[in-house]
XYZ file of C-alpha atoms in Angstrom:
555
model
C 73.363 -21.196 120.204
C 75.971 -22.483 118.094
C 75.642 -24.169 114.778
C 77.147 -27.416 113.348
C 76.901 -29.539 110.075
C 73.856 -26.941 109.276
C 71.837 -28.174 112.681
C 71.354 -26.219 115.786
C 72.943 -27.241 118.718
C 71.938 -25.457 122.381
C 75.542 -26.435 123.942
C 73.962 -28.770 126.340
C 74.718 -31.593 124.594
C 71.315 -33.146 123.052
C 70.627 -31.597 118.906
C 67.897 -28.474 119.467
C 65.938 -29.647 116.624
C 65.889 -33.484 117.357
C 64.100 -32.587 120.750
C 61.580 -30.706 119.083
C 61.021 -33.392 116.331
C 57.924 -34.700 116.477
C 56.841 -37.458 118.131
C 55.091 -40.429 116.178
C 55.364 -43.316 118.116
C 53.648 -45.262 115.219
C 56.839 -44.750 113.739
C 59.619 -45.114 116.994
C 61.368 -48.662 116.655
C 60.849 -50.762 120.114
C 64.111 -50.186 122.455
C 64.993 -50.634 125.827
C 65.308 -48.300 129.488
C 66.754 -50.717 131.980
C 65.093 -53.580 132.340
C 62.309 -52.481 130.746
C 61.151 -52.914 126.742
C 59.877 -50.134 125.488
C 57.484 -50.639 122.581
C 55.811 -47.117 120.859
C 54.282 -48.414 118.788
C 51.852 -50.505 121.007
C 51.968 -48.062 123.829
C 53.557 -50.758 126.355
C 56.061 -50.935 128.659
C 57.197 -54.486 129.522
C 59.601 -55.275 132.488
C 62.171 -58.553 132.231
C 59.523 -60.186 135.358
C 56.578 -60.364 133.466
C 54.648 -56.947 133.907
C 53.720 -54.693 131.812
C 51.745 -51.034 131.599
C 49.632 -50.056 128.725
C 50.692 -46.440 128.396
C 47.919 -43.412 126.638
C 49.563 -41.978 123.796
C 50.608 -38.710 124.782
C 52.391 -40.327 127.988
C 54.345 -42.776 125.691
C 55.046 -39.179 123.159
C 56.473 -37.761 126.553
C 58.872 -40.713 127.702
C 59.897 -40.911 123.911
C 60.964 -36.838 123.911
C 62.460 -37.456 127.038
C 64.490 -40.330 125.919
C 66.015 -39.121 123.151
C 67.755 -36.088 124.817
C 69.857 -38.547 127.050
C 69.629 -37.355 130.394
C 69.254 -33.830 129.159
C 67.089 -30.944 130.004
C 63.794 -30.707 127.926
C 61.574 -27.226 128.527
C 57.919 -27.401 128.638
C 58.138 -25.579 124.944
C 59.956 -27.962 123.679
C 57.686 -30.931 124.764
C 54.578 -29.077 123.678
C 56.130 -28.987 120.272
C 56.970 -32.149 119.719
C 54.344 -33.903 121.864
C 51.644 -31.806 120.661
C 52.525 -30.372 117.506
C 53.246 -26.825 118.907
C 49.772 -26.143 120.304
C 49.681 -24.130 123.685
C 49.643 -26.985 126.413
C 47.913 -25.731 129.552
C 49.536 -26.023 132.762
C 46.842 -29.119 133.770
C 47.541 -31.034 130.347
C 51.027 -31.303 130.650
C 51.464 -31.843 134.358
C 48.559 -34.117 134.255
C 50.893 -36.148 131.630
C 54.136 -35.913 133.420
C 52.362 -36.776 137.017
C 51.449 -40.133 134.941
C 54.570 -40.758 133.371
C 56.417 -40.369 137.343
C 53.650 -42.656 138.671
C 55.030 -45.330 136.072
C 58.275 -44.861 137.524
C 57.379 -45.472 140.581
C 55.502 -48.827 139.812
C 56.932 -50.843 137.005
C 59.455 -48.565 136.064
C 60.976 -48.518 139.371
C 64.797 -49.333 139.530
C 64.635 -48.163 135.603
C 64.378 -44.547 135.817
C 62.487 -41.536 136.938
C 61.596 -38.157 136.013
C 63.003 -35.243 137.618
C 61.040 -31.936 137.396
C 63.869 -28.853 137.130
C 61.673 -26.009 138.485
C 60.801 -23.189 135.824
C 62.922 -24.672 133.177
C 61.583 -28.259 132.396
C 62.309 -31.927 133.166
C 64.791 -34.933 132.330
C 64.635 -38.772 132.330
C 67.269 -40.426 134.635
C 67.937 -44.151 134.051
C 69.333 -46.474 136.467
C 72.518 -46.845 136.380
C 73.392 -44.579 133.672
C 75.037 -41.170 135.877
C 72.529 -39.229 135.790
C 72.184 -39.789 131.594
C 69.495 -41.488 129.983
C 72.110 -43.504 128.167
C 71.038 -46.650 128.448
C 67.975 -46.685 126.483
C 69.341 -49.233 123.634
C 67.782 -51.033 121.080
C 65.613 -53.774 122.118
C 67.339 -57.000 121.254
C 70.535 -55.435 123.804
C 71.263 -58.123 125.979
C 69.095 -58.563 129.150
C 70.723 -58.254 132.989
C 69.285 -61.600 133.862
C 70.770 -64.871 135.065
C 72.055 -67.143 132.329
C 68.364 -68.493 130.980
C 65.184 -66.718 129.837
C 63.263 -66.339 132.858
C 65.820 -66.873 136.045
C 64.522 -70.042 138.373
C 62.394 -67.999 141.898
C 65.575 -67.417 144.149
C 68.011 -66.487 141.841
C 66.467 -63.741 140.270
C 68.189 -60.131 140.366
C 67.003 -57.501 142.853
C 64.511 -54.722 142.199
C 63.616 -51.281 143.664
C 60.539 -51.390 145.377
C 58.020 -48.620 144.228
C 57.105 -45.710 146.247
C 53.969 -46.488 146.458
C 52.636 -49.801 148.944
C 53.273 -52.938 146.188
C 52.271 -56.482 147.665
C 52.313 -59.967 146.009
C 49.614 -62.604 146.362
C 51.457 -65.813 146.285
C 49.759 -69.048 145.322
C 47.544 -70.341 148.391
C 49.127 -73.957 149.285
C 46.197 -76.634 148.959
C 47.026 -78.447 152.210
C 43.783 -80.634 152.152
C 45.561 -83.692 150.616
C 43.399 -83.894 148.107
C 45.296 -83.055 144.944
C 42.007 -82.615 143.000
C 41.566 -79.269 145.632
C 44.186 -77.341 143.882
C 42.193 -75.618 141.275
C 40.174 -74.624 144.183
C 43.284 -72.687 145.994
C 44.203 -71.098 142.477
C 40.687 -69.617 141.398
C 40.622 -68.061 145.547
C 44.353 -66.875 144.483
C 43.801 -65.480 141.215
C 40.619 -63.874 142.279
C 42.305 -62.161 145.480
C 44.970 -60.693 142.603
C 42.255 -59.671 140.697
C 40.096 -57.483 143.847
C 43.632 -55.881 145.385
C 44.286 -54.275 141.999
C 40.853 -52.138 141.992
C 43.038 -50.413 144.831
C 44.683 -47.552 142.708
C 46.986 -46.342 145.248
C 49.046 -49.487 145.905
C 50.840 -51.604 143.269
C 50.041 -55.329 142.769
C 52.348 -58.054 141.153
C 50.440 -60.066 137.681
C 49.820 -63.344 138.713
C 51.614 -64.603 135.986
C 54.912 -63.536 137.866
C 53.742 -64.371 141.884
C 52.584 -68.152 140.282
C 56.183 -68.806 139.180
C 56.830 -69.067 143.051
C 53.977 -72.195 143.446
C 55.756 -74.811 144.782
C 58.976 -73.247 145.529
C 60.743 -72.822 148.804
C 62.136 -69.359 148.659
C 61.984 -67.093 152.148
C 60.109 -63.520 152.072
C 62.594 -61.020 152.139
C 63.999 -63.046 148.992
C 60.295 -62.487 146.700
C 60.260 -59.365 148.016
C 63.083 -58.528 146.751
C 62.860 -60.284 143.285
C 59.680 -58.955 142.864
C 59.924 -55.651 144.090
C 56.968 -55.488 146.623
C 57.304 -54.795 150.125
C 53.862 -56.749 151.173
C 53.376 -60.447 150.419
C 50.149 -62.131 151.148
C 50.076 -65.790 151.565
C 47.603 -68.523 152.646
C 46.357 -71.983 152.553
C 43.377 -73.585 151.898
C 42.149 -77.229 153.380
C 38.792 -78.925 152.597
C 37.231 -81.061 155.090
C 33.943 -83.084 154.025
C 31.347 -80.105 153.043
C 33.298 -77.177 154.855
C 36.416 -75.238 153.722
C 39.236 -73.126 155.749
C 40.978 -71.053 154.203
C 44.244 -68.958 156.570
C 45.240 -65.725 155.438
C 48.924 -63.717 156.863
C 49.916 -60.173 155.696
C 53.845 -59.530 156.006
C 56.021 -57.337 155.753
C 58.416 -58.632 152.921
C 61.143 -56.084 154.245
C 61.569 -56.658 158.182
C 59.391 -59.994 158.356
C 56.925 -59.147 160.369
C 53.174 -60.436 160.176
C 51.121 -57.438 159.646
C 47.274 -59.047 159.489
C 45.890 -62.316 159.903
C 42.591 -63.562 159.633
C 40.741 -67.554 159.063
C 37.760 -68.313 156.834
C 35.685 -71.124 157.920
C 32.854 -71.950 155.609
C 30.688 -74.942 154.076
C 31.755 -75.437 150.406
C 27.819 -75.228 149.318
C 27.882 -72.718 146.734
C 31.600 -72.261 145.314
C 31.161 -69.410 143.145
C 29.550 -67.329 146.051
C 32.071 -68.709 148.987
C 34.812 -67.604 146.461
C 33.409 -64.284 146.026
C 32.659 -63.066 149.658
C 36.358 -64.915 150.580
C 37.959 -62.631 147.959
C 36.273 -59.780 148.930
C 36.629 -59.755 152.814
C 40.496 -60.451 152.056
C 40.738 -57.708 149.672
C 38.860 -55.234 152.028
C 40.721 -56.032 155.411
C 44.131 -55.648 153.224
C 43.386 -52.325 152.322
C 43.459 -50.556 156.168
C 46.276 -52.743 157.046
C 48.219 -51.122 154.390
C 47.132 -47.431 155.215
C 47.790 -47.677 158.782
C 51.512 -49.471 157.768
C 52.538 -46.557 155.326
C 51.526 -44.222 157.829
C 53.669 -45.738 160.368
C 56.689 -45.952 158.350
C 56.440 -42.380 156.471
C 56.276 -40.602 160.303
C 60.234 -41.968 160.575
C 60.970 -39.506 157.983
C 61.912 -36.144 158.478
C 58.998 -33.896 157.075
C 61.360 -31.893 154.716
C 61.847 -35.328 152.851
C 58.342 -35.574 152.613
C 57.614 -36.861 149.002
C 53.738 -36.598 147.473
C 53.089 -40.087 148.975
C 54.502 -40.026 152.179
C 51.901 -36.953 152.733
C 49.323 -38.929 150.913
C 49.735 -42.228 153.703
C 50.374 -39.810 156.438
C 47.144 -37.740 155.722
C 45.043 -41.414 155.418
C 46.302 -42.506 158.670
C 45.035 -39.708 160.513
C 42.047 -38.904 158.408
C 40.838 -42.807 160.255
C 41.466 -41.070 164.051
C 38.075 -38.996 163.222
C 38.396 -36.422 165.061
C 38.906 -32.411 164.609
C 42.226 -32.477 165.426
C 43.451 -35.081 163.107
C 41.291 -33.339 160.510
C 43.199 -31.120 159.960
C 46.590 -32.648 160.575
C 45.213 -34.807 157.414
C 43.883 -31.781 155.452
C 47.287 -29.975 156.014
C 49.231 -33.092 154.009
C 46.815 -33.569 151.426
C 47.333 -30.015 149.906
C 50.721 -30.381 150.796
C 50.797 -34.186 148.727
C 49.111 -31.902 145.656
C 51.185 -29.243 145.704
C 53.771 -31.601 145.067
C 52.237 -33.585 142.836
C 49.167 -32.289 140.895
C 48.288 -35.194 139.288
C 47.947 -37.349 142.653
C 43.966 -38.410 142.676
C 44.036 -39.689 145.355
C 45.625 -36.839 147.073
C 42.529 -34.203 145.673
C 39.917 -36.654 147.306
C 41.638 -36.862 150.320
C 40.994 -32.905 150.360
C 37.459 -33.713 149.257
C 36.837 -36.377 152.407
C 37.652 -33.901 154.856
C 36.125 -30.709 153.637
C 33.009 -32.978 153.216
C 33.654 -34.109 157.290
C 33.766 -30.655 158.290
C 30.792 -29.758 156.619
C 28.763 -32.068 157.814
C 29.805 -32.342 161.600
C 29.456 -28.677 162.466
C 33.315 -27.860 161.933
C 32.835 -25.204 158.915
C 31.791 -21.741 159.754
C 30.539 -21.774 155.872
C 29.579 -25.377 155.021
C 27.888 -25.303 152.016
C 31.141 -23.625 150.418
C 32.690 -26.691 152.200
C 30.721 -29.137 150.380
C 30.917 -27.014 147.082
C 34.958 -27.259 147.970
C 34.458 -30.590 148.231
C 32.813 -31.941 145.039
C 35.287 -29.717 143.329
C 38.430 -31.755 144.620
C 36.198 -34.782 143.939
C 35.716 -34.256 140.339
C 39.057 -33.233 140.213
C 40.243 -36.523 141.092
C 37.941 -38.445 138.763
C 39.389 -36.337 135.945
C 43.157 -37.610 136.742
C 41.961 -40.966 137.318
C 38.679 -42.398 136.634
C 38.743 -45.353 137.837
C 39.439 -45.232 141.197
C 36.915 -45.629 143.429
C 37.586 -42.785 146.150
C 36.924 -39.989 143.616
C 33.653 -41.361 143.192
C 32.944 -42.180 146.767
C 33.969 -38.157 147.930
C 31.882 -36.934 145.566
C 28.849 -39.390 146.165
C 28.866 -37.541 150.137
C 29.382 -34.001 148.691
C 26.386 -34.294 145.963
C 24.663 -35.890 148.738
C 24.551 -32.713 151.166
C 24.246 -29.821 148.665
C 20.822 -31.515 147.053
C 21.986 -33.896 144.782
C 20.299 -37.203 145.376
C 20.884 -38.292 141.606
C 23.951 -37.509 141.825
C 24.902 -39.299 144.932
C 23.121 -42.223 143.751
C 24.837 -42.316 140.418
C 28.363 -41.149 141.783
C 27.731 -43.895 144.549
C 27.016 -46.972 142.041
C 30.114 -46.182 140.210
C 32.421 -46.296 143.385
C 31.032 -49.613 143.937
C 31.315 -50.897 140.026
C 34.802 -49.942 140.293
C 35.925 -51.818 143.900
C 33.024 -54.267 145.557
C 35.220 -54.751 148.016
C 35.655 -50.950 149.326
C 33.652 -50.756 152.393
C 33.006 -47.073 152.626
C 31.360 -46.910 148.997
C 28.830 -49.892 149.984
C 28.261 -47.448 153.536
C 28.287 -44.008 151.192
C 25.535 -46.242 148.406
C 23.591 -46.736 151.840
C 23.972 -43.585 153.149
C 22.177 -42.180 149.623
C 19.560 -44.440 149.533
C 18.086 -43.795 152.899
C 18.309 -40.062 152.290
C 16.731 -40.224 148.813
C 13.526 -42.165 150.131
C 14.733 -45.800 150.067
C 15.584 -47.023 153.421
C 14.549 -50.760 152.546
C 17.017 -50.510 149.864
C 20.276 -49.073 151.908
C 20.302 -52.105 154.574
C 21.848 -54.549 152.460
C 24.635 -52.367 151.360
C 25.061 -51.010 154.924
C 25.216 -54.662 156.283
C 27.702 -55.324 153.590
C 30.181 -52.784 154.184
C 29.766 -53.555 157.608
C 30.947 -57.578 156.678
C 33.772 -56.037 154.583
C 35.008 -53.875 157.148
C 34.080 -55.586 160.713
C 36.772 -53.660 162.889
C 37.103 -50.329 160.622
C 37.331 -47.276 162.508
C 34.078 -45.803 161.231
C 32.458 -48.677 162.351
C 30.013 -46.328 165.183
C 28.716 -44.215 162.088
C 28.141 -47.374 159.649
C 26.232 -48.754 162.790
C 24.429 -45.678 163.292
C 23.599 -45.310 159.765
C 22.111 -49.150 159.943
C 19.722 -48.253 162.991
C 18.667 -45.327 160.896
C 18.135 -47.304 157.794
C 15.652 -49.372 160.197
C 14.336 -46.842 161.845
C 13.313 -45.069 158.512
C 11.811 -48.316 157.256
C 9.064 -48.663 160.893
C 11.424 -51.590 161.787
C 12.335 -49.345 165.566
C 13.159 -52.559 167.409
C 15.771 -52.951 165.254
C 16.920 -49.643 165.207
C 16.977 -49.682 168.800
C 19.219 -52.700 168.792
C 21.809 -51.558 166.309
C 22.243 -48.257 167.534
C 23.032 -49.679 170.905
C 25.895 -51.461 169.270
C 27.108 -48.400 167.473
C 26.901 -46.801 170.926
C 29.105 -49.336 172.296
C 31.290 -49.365 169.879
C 32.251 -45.889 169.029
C 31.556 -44.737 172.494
C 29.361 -42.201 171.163
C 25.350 -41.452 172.037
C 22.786 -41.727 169.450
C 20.192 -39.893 168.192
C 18.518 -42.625 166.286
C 18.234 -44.748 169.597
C 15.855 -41.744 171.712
C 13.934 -42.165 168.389
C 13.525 -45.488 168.273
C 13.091 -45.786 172.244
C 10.561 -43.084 171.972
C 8.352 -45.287 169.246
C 8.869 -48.451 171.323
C 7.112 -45.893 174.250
C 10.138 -46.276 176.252
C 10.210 -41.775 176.959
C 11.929 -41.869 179.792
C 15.209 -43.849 178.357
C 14.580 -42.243 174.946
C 15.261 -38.991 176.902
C 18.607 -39.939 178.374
C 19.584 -41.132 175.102
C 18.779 -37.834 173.784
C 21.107 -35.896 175.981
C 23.986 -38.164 175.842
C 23.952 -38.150 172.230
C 24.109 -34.145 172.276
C 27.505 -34.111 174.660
C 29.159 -36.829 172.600
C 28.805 -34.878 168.992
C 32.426 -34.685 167.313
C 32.069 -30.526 167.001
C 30.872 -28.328 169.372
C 28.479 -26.624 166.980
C 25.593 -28.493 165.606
C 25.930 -30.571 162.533
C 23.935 -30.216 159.331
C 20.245 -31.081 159.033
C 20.052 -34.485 157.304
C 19.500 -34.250 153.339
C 16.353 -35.445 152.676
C 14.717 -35.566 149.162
C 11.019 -36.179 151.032
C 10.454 -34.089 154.453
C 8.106 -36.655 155.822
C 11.062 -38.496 155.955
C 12.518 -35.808 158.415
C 9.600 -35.284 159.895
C 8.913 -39.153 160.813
C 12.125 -38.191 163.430
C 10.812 -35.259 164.769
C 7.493 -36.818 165.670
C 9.566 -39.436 167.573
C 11.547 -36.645 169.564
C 8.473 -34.718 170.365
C 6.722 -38.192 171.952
C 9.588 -37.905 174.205
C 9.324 -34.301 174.941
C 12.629 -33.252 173.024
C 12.415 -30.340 170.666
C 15.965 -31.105 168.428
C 16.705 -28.370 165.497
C 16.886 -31.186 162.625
């Protein structure tokens, strides 16, 4: 280490002491990265299309320190001393930070710069377009790389990088009912539909304030997607007839054009407030598979050793939905391999948590209970790096669920759904609880719901399953009967619930043969664990039913 002018210099280029400056970003003047303002002060990061991020303080400290040593090297020692005033950082704390600060990268810093992690030594900022340097942070009033104007007309705009992770556009629905006093009613179902797709943490979606500058205009797909930097636009129309509404819906592939989902709406305009709601909802919750099964599709064309924390993250998703053994623990294999990558991915630890909780509960884990205590661990490990997505909550609903918890589940379960009323699987998981803590009246309208949400999902046998035993439960065995014959035809699976229900309804002889299909069509060989419920008269109101019928299961 050399000296000069009385300050220490390393020799690689940035001033020792200026890296390990603190960081007050009360203090640090707004400038620019890219195509993005940078203000410290307020903690935001605005892009020249309209979005913007409010960062937590210690991520903005971070970007700051990395900043200022243009495109050079910073250690973990010297970030902990000048992002945290010299204090020992843990490992967690300070990947936890920079996981963050790469996810912002990825979403509206994409095209602006990223973070690259130099293994054992530290990390550096790399702006677009500046070599490898971080040399074009400049002040803030540096001119902007925009068309002459201040906001560049929808077609002429420049081209950005679409994020790593899934990004999608709702443009504004086209009122094509020829009434012109119909458009606010195409706007609220637009704005609404913007509002449900961004509970979903893993994919990125456009403001509205940008995708409404495109209302009215004729501008092709591949064009938004490219000005907007998404590589999913939804679009749709809405036409009023007398008392009933339609409303057309078309997922596409921004990129290569291609229609992804579809789906119409036909309903009678009584009640606008609730018609918006279950419209936004159902849109927002068929969007969301689509998506998954997409990403998975187009991260298998990459060679595994390019495998970034995402494309294991889609990959794993897409074959966690296959449900069986095998895909288990193809999916189980990519989640730890999407963390190991990238510690701070949430979604990534209750991925883990979904199928140690599966293999648990299905008879897969020669110790299941340290399953399920595996389980609630990656859970709550994925609420702590982001609490407020809804998966964490929903993983760790199931987990609580088996090891004793009913509170727990309950609780864990009503906070999945606070967070995303349109995620299927936490309305199932709420109904799930219920029945198993004593309330089977309660868990049929949440059942029933996610079952609306999610009409073709590929859990749809269990959800049905669960339904029947929801009726079942609450003396309603006709019922039961009838829905578990559903979830038999559907997921091509026997059920247990329908030789109860048969055997109540005195049918013996068919309960019988439902009996003994449903124990050669389990999804593991060995038998699955006992159902977790708080009151054993609960459990016992099925065994009764099995002996009638001359069955002696192990519940």
């Amino acid at each position: 280490m050399t000296t000069t002018g009385g300050r220490e210099v390393d020799g690689r280029g940035a001033n020792a002491s200026d890296r390990m400056a603190p960081v007050n970003i009360a203090r640090e003047a707004p400038s620019r990265l890219g195509a993005l303002a940078v203000q410290p002060a307020h903690r935001r990061l605005i892009h020249d299309d309209g979005r913007e991020e409010l960062l937590e303080p210690r991520v903005m400290q971070v970007l700051v320190a990395l900043v200022r040593a243009g495109g050079e090297i910073v250690t973990r020692d010297e970030l902990a001393m000048s992002c945290w005033g010299g204090v020992v950082v843990g490992e967690d704390a300070l990947n936890r930070t920079i996981g963050r600060l790469r996810r912002l990268s990825e979403g509206v810093g994409a095209g602006a710069f990223r973070v690259e992690t130099i293994t054992k030594v530290g990390y550096r900022l790399v702006a677009a377009g500046a070599g490898g340097r971080a040399g074009d942070f400049a002040p803030e009033d540096a001119p902007l790389a925009l068309p002459t104007g201040p906001i560049a007309a929808p077609g002429r705009r420049p081209t950005l990088a679409i994020p790593a992770k899934p990004s999608i556009a709702v443009l504004p629905f086209k009122n094509v009912s020829g009434d012109p006093d119909k458009e606010y009613l195409a706007d609220a179902i637009t704005e609404d539909i913007v509002t449900a797709l961004a509970q979903w943490r893993w994919f990125f979606v456009i403001a509205r304030h940008s995708s409404f500058t495109y209302k009215d205009q004729a501008v092709e797909a591949a064009r938004i997607g490219n000005e907007l930097g998404v590589r999913y636009l939804l679009t749709g129309s809405v036409r009023t007839i007398g008392e009933r509404i339609r409303v057309n819906v078309r997922l596409t592939d921004a990129v290569d054009g291609v229609n992804l989902w579809a789906d119409r709406y036909d309903r009678d305009l009584a009640g606008l407030l609730a018609l918006d709601d279950e419209i936004t909802e159902q849109v927002a919750a068929s969007i969301e598979p689509a998506i998954i099964e997409m990403e998975g599709v187009r991260t298998a064309r990459a060679p595994a050793a390019d495998f970034s924390a995402l494309d294991c993250l889609y990959r794993g998703m897409s074959r966690l939905n296959r449900m069986t053994s095998e895909m288990d623990e193809e999916a189980l294999g990519l989640f730890r391999e999407a963390v190991r990558l990238d510690p701070d991915l949430a979604l990534g630890h209750s991925g883990i948590a979904r199928v140690l909780y599966g293999r648990a509960i299905y008879g897969a884990a020669s110790a299941p209970m340290d399953e399920l205590g595996a389980s609630l661990a990656a859970a709550r490990q994925a609420i702590r790096l982001d609490s407020r997505d809804a998966y964490g909550y929903f993983a760790a609903a199931g987990a609580s669920l088996y090891l004793g918890d009913h509170a727990g589940a309950l609780s864990d379960a009503k906070r999945a759904i606070a967070l995303n009323p349109s995620f299927a699987y936490a309305q199932y998981r709420l109904g799930q609880v219920l029945i198993f803590a004593g309330s089977p009246d309660l868990a049929i309208a949440p059942i029933e719901r996610s079952l609306r949400l999610s009409p073709y999902d590929p859990q749809v046998g269990p959800m049905l399953e669960t339904l029947a035993l929801a009726h079942y439960q609450n003396g309603d065995y006709a019922g039961a009967a009838r829905h578990a014959r559903i979830a038999g035809r559907v997921g091509g699976a026997g059920s247990s619930v329908l030789a109860a229900a048969l055997a109540r309804l005195g049918e013996l002889e068919e309960a019988a043969e439902a009996f003994e299909q449903a124990s050669h069509t389990r999804r593991s060989p060995q038998r699955p664990m006992r159902a977790p419920y708080a009151d054993p008269a609960h459990l016992d109101h099925l065994r009764e039913a099995y002996r009638l019928a001359g069955m002696m299961p192990k519940l």
